[in-house]
Each structure stands twice: as C-alpha cells, then as structure tokens.
Amino acid sequence: MKFDNLIKEDLTSRTSHYHIEPDASWNLPKDENGEYLKDENGKIAWDKLYYLPDRAKIIYKSNSTYRIRNNFNLKTFPFDKQKLTIYLKNDISDINDYRALVSGYTMRKAVEFKDTNSIQGWNVIKATTQYQISRDENTRSYNDGIKLEFEIERKRRYYIYKIILPILLILSVCWSAVWINPREIESRLTITIVCLLSLIAYNFVIDSDMPKLEYLTIMDYIILISYVYATIPNFLSIVTFNLIGKNKKLCQRYESYGKKYGFLSYLMFILLIIVINTNSSPENTNAMLTWISPN
C-alpha cells in the first residue's frame, strides 16, 4: 500500500517494526474421520479460536509524519469548506489478486479525529471512507484502494472580527466626510486621505493571513472594492468644492447622492460579491452562506 497523493515523509520521525504472531482460525479442526474435535467435556467449542501450528502472520507496523497534497478551491475564502483526502492504494497487485478492506479500527480512528476537531483554524464536520479503484497507466492494470476523506470548514470569526469589520469601520469613517460642509475641503480631505492610508497600512498588516493565489477570493474582492470606495470621497470633495461657486444646485445633488448611496452602495457591492462567489462554488462554501446559494 502507498499514499497516492504523498509529497514527502519525515523519515526522522519514522518508527517501524515487524510483529510475528501465530496464525489463528475460527474454523473448527476435524479429526481423521472428518468429525469436529471436542474439548475435554465432550462438547464442540464453536466459539473457540484455534491457533494453527504450521502458519504465522508477519505484520509490519510504522508510525511517521507525512505531507499530503490536496487541491483546495479558495474562491469563497474566508467562508470556504474543503475536503482533505488520504488515498491509499495497492501498488503491486491488481484487483484480481487483492481487494482492499476498510477496517473498523480505521473508521474508529477517523471518527475520533473528527470528534477531537484537532485542526487549528478549522472545524472537522464529516469523516468518510470509501473504496476507489485506480488505473496504472504504465501497466494498464486496475488497483484497489481506500480513500479516507475529511470535510472541514474554516473558522471564519477571526476574519470577520479582525479583518472585515475593521475595514468596514475605516470605510464608514471615510464616508462620514461627506457630511462636512463642502467648503471645508481641508477637513474633508484630511479624513478621507488618512482613512485611505490607514486602509493601505492595514492591508500590509493582514497580508500574511491572505492566501497567495492566481485568482481572486471573496476577501480579495472586498479589499479591492474597499480601496475604490476609499478614494471616491476624495474626488467627491474636490468636485463639490469646485462646484460651490459655479453650480450650487449640481453641487448639492452630488452631495445628496454621496450621503444617500455612498456607504450603502459599498455594503451592497460586498453582499453582491459574496452572492456571486457563493453561487459559483457552492460545494466549497461554508454552511453559514449556503442560504445564499439556490443549489
């Protein structure tokens, strides 16, 4: 048996040994007449385990630390749900000579791992085992194997309370500048520019918590749209200041739009981002957001 998706094994942590024990059978032995042997009381011991003197078992046991590859879809990060898969397959015999068997020990240990919930930052919500046949392209043979799968959900509160909410607070302060008289352009620009710089600095702080991917996640979209909405009050302040003496009516209209729809449209865009990403990948979305997806 070998790990199909193994990247590396830490050989320094490996402990292994061979265990030899007599083979045993529940099949009742018979005498030379073909009758079942009886015990000293003359009864047939149907529930007795019989050791076979001419046979033995050689069992190899090994403990080690393995790094296993899994493909994650992080489009709904930090509200994502993933699957951890461990696939063990027979690499020598095909399915005509060997068939895998899920032991009760394996399933018991999988359930214990789920119940202890021992993955930091994740909730283990499901553990399953199933048979899976693979094809060896070199020998063109079919090999039997067992796939152990854990379904996990990311613990999202850290990202909500320590990343998303602070960004929302920065943007709310930024858009509060539209309630200042447009003639006070120094005061308005001081608030908006400081908030923009604070958002940039905060992005550097949280950068280590963000996955480095070639595609955008929900969190990436939220950060990008926050940058856009942090710059809009700056331009709005400059435009309305220039319109005060030229077209006061148009200036008041822009100010009214900013007060009514500015921060509200920002929140609507964030909700729209979550809905679109959730529907594009419902199978990788946390249970908290499943109500958004119609699937």
Short mmCIF file of C-alpha atoms in Angstrom, two decimals, residues 3-238:
data_model
loop_
_atom_site.label_atom_id
_atom_site.label_comp_id
_atom_site.label_asym_id
_atom_site.label_seq_id
_atom_site.Cartn_x
_atom_site.Cartn_y
_atom_site.Cartn_z
CA PHE A 3 -0.10 7.08 -0.47
CA ASP A 4 -1.23 8.24 -3.90
CA ASN A 5 -1.03 11.95 -3.07
CA LEU A 6 2.10 11.89 -0.89
CA ILE A 7 4.51 14.83 -1.18
CA LYS A 8 7.08 13.99 1.47
CA GLU A 9 7.65 11.81 4.50
CA ASP A 10 9.63 12.97 7.52
CA LEU A 11 11.98 10.00 7.80
CA THR A 12 13.48 11.30 11.05
CA SER A 13 10.15 10.75 12.80
CA ARG A 14 9.53 7.25 11.48
CA THR A 15 9.32 4.33 13.91
CA SER A 16 8.68 0.87 12.49
CA HIS A 17 8.93 -2.80 13.43
CA TYR A 18 7.84 -6.28 12.34
CA HIS A 19 5.45 -8.24 14.55
CA ILE A 20 5.26 -12.03 14.22
CA GLU A 21 2.34 -13.91 15.74
CA PRO A 22 0.78 -17.38 15.26
CA ASP A 23 -2.00 -17.54 12.73
CA ALA A 24 -5.43 -18.47 14.03
CA SER A 25 -8.77 -19.50 12.63
CA TRP A 26 -12.39 -19.74 13.74
CA ASN A 27 -12.78 -22.85 11.57
CA LEU A 28 -13.16 -25.87 13.81
CA PRO A 29 -10.47 -28.53 13.26
CA LYS A 30 -11.52 -32.08 12.33
CA ASP A 31 -10.07 -35.47 13.12
CA GLU A 32 -9.03 -38.16 10.63
CA ASN A 33 -12.67 -39.26 10.35
CA GLY A 34 -13.77 -35.77 9.33
CA GLU A 35 -15.60 -35.04 12.58
CA TYR A 36 -15.16 -31.85 14.63
CA LEU A 37 -12.82 -32.13 17.57
CA LYS A 38 -14.33 -31.88 21.02
CA ASP A 39 -12.99 -30.41 24.24
CA GLU A 40 -12.37 -32.28 27.50
CA ASN A 41 -16.09 -32.13 28.29
CA GLY A 42 -17.03 -33.76 25.02
CA LYS A 43 -18.51 -30.59 23.56
CA ILE A 44 -17.75 -28.84 20.30
CA ALA A 45 -16.31 -25.41 21.06
CA TRP A 46 -17.90 -23.32 18.31
CA ASP A 47 -16.70 -20.03 19.82
CA LYS A 48 -13.09 -21.05 20.38
CA LEU A 49 -10.21 -19.54 18.42
CA TYR A 50 -7.83 -22.23 17.14
CA TYR A 51 -4.16 -21.47 16.56
CA LEU A 52 -2.60 -23.09 13.51
CA PRO A 53 0.81 -24.55 14.42
CA ASP A 54 2.15 -24.54 10.86
CA ARG A 55 1.22 -20.94 10.00
CA ALA A 56 2.16 -17.48 11.25
CA LYS A 57 1.47 -13.80 10.47
CA ILE A 58 4.15 -11.22 9.81
CA ILE A 59 2.77 -7.72 10.44
CA TYR A 60 4.64 -4.53 9.59
CA LYS A 61 3.77 -1.50 11.72
CA SER A 62 5.01 2.01 11.07
CA ASN A 63 4.38 5.47 12.51
CA SER A 64 5.55 8.56 10.65
CA THR A 65 4.69 12.12 9.62
CA TYR A 66 3.51 12.63 6.05
CA ARG A 67 2.86 15.69 3.94
CA ILE A 68 -0.05 15.00 1.61
CA ARG A 69 -1.19 17.05 -1.38
CA ASN A 70 -4.80 18.23 -1.71
CA ASN A 71 -6.31 20.67 -4.18
CA PHE A 72 -8.25 23.46 -2.50
CA ASN A 73 -10.76 25.84 -4.07
CA LEU A 74 -10.38 29.10 -2.14
CA LYS A 75 -12.70 31.34 -4.17
CA THR A 76 -15.03 31.69 -1.17
CA PHE A 77 -12.20 32.34 1.34
CA PRO A 78 -12.63 33.00 4.28
CA PHE A 79 -16.06 31.33 4.16
CA ASP A 80 -14.76 28.20 2.46
CA LYS A 81 -15.27 24.50 3.03
CA GLN A 82 -12.66 21.97 1.89
CA LYS A 83 -12.05 18.24 1.68
CA LEU A 84 -8.91 16.55 2.98
CA THR A 85 -8.31 13.29 1.14
CA ILE A 86 -5.93 10.47 2.02
CA TYR A 87 -5.82 7.80 -0.69
CA LEU A 88 -4.06 4.50 -0.03
CA LYS A 89 -3.78 2.11 -2.95
CA ASN A 90 -2.20 -1.24 -3.64
CA ASP A 91 0.76 -0.63 -5.93
CA ILE A 92 1.71 -4.27 -6.62
CA SER A 93 -1.31 -6.48 -7.26
CA ASP A 94 -4.33 -5.70 -9.39
CA ILE A 95 -7.93 -6.14 -8.27
CA ASN A 96 -7.95 -9.78 -9.43
CA ASP A 97 -5.39 -10.68 -6.76
CA TYR A 98 -6.08 -8.18 -3.99
CA ARG A 99 -9.09 -6.30 -2.68
CA ALA A 100 -8.85 -3.61 -0.03
CA LEU A 101 -10.88 -3.68 3.16
CA VAL A 102 -11.87 -0.78 5.42
CA SER A 103 -11.19 -1.92 8.96
CA GLY A 104 -13.21 -0.94 11.98
CA TYR A 105 -10.01 0.44 13.51
CA THR A 106 -9.54 2.87 10.61
CA MET A 107 -13.11 4.13 10.80
CA ARG A 108 -12.97 4.42 14.59
CA LYS A 109 -9.79 6.49 14.44
CA ALA A 110 -11.29 8.69 11.72
CA VAL A 111 -14.35 9.41 13.86
CA GLU A 112 -12.14 10.11 16.88
CA PHE A 113 -10.15 12.60 14.83
CA LYS A 114 -13.38 14.31 13.74
CA ASP A 115 -14.70 14.48 17.30
CA THR A 116 -11.47 15.93 18.72
CA ASN A 117 -11.56 18.60 15.99
CA SER A 118 -7.77 18.87 16.12
CA ILE A 119 -7.05 21.02 13.04
CA GLN A 120 -6.24 24.56 14.14
CA GLY A 121 -8.43 27.12 12.41
CA TRP A 122 -10.84 24.51 11.02
CA ASN A 123 -13.90 22.55 12.11
CA VAL A 124 -13.92 18.88 11.08
CA ILE A 125 -17.57 18.22 10.26
CA LYS A 126 -17.50 14.86 8.49
CA ALA A 127 -15.32 11.76 8.09
CA THR A 128 -15.98 9.11 5.45
CA THR A 129 -14.20 6.12 3.91
CA GLN A 130 -14.86 4.59 0.52
CA TYR A 131 -13.35 2.17 -1.95
CA GLN A 132 -11.76 3.62 -5.05
CA ILE A 133 -10.24 1.76 -7.98
CA SER A 134 -7.36 3.43 -9.82
CA ARG A 135 -5.75 2.61 -13.17
CA ASP A 136 -2.00 2.33 -13.58
CA GLU A 137 -1.18 3.90 -16.94
CA ASN A 138 2.18 2.10 -17.13
CA THR A 139 0.97 -1.46 -16.55
CA ARG A 140 -2.63 -0.78 -17.64
CA SER A 141 -3.83 -2.64 -14.59
CA TYR A 142 -6.55 -1.66 -12.12
CA ASN A 143 -5.56 -1.36 -8.48
CA ASP A 144 -7.78 -1.36 -5.44
CA GLY A 145 -7.53 1.31 -2.79
CA ILE A 146 -9.24 3.12 0.07
CA LYS A 147 -9.97 6.85 0.22
CA LEU A 148 -10.29 8.48 3.64
CA GLU A 149 -11.95 11.88 3.37
CA PHE A 150 -12.46 14.64 5.95
CA GLU A 151 -14.81 17.53 5.26
CA ILE A 152 -13.65 20.69 7.03
CA GLU A 153 -14.97 24.23 7.41
CA ARG A 154 -12.78 27.23 8.08
CA LYS A 155 -13.34 29.02 11.39
CA ARG A 156 -14.42 32.36 10.00
CA ARG A 157 -14.82 34.51 13.13
CA TYR A 158 -11.18 35.58 13.12
CA TYR A 159 -11.52 37.01 9.61
CA ILE A 160 -14.90 38.62 10.32
CA TYR A 161 -13.96 40.30 13.60
CA LYS A 162 -10.30 41.14 12.95
CA ILE A 163 -10.22 41.87 9.22
CA ILE A 164 -13.62 42.56 7.65
CA LEU A 165 -15.14 44.61 10.50
CA PRO A 166 -12.08 46.93 10.85
CA ILE A 167 -12.21 47.56 7.09
CA LEU A 168 -15.91 48.42 7.35
CA LEU A 169 -15.16 50.82 10.22
CA ILE A 170 -12.41 52.55 8.22
CA LEU A 171 -14.76 52.98 5.26
CA SER A 172 -17.59 54.29 7.46
CA VAL A 173 -15.25 56.94 8.90
CA CYS A 174 -14.07 57.78 5.38
CA TRP A 175 -17.60 58.33 4.11
CA SER A 176 -18.56 60.37 7.15
CA ALA A 177 -16.60 63.20 5.50
CA VAL A 178 -19.48 63.81 3.06
CA TRP A 179 -21.49 65.22 5.97
CA ILE A 180 -18.98 68.06 6.39
CA ASN A 181 -19.70 71.29 4.52
CA PRO A 182 -18.05 71.05 1.06
CA ARG A 183 -16.39 74.45 1.68
CA GLU A 184 -14.31 72.78 4.44
CA ILE A 185 -12.24 70.89 1.89
CA GLU A 186 -9.15 70.69 4.16
CA SER A 187 -11.12 68.90 6.85
CA ARG A 188 -12.77 66.55 4.38
CA LEU A 189 -9.55 65.64 2.61
CA THR A 190 -7.78 65.11 5.93
CA ILE A 191 -10.35 62.47 6.91
CA THR A 192 -10.53 60.73 3.54
CA ILE A 193 -6.77 60.62 2.89
CA VAL A 194 -6.00 59.43 6.42
CA CYS A 195 -8.59 56.66 6.04
CA LEU A 196 -7.13 55.66 2.67
CA LEU A 197 -3.63 55.47 4.12
CA SER A 198 -4.96 53.55 7.12
CA LEU A 199 -6.57 51.03 4.76
CA ILE A 200 -3.31 50.60 2.84
CA ALA A 201 -1.32 50.15 6.05
CA TYR A 202 -3.88 47.70 7.41
CA ASN A 203 -3.65 45.68 4.21
CA PHE A 204 0.09 45.23 4.82
CA VAL A 205 -0.65 44.03 8.36
CA ILE A 206 -3.14 41.36 7.26
CA ASP A 207 -1.20 40.30 4.16
CA SER A 208 0.35 37.31 5.95
CA ASP A 209 -3.15 35.93 6.65
CA MET A 210 -4.15 36.05 2.98
CA PRO A 211 -3.53 33.10 0.61
CA LYS A 212 -1.26 33.87 -2.37
CA LEU A 213 -3.33 32.78 -5.39
CA GLU A 214 -3.57 33.50 -9.10
CA TYR A 215 -7.32 34.12 -8.76
CA LEU A 216 -9.32 36.44 -6.51
CA THR A 217 -11.17 35.28 -3.40
CA ILE A 218 -14.07 36.92 -1.58
CA MET A 219 -11.58 38.62 0.74
CA ASP A 220 -9.55 39.93 -2.20
CA TYR A 221 -12.66 41.42 -3.80
CA ILE A 222 -13.68 43.05 -0.50
CA ILE A 223 -10.24 44.65 -0.14
CA LEU A 224 -10.18 45.86 -3.77
CA ILE A 225 -13.68 47.37 -3.61
CA SER A 226 -12.71 49.00 -0.29
CA TYR A 227 -9.77 50.73 -2.00
CA VAL A 228 -12.10 52.05 -4.70
CA TYR A 229 -14.65 53.33 -2.20
CA ALA A 230 -11.93 54.88 -0.05
CA THR A 231 -10.81 57.05 -2.99
CA ILE A 232 -14.28 58.16 -4.12
CA PRO A 233 -14.85 60.62 -1.19
CA ASN A 234 -11.55 62.35 -2.11
CA PHE A 235 -12.69 63.07 -5.68
CA LEU A 236 -16.20 63.90 -4.48
CA SER A 237 -14.82 66.51 -2.07
CA ILE A 238 -12.72 68.13 -4.77
#
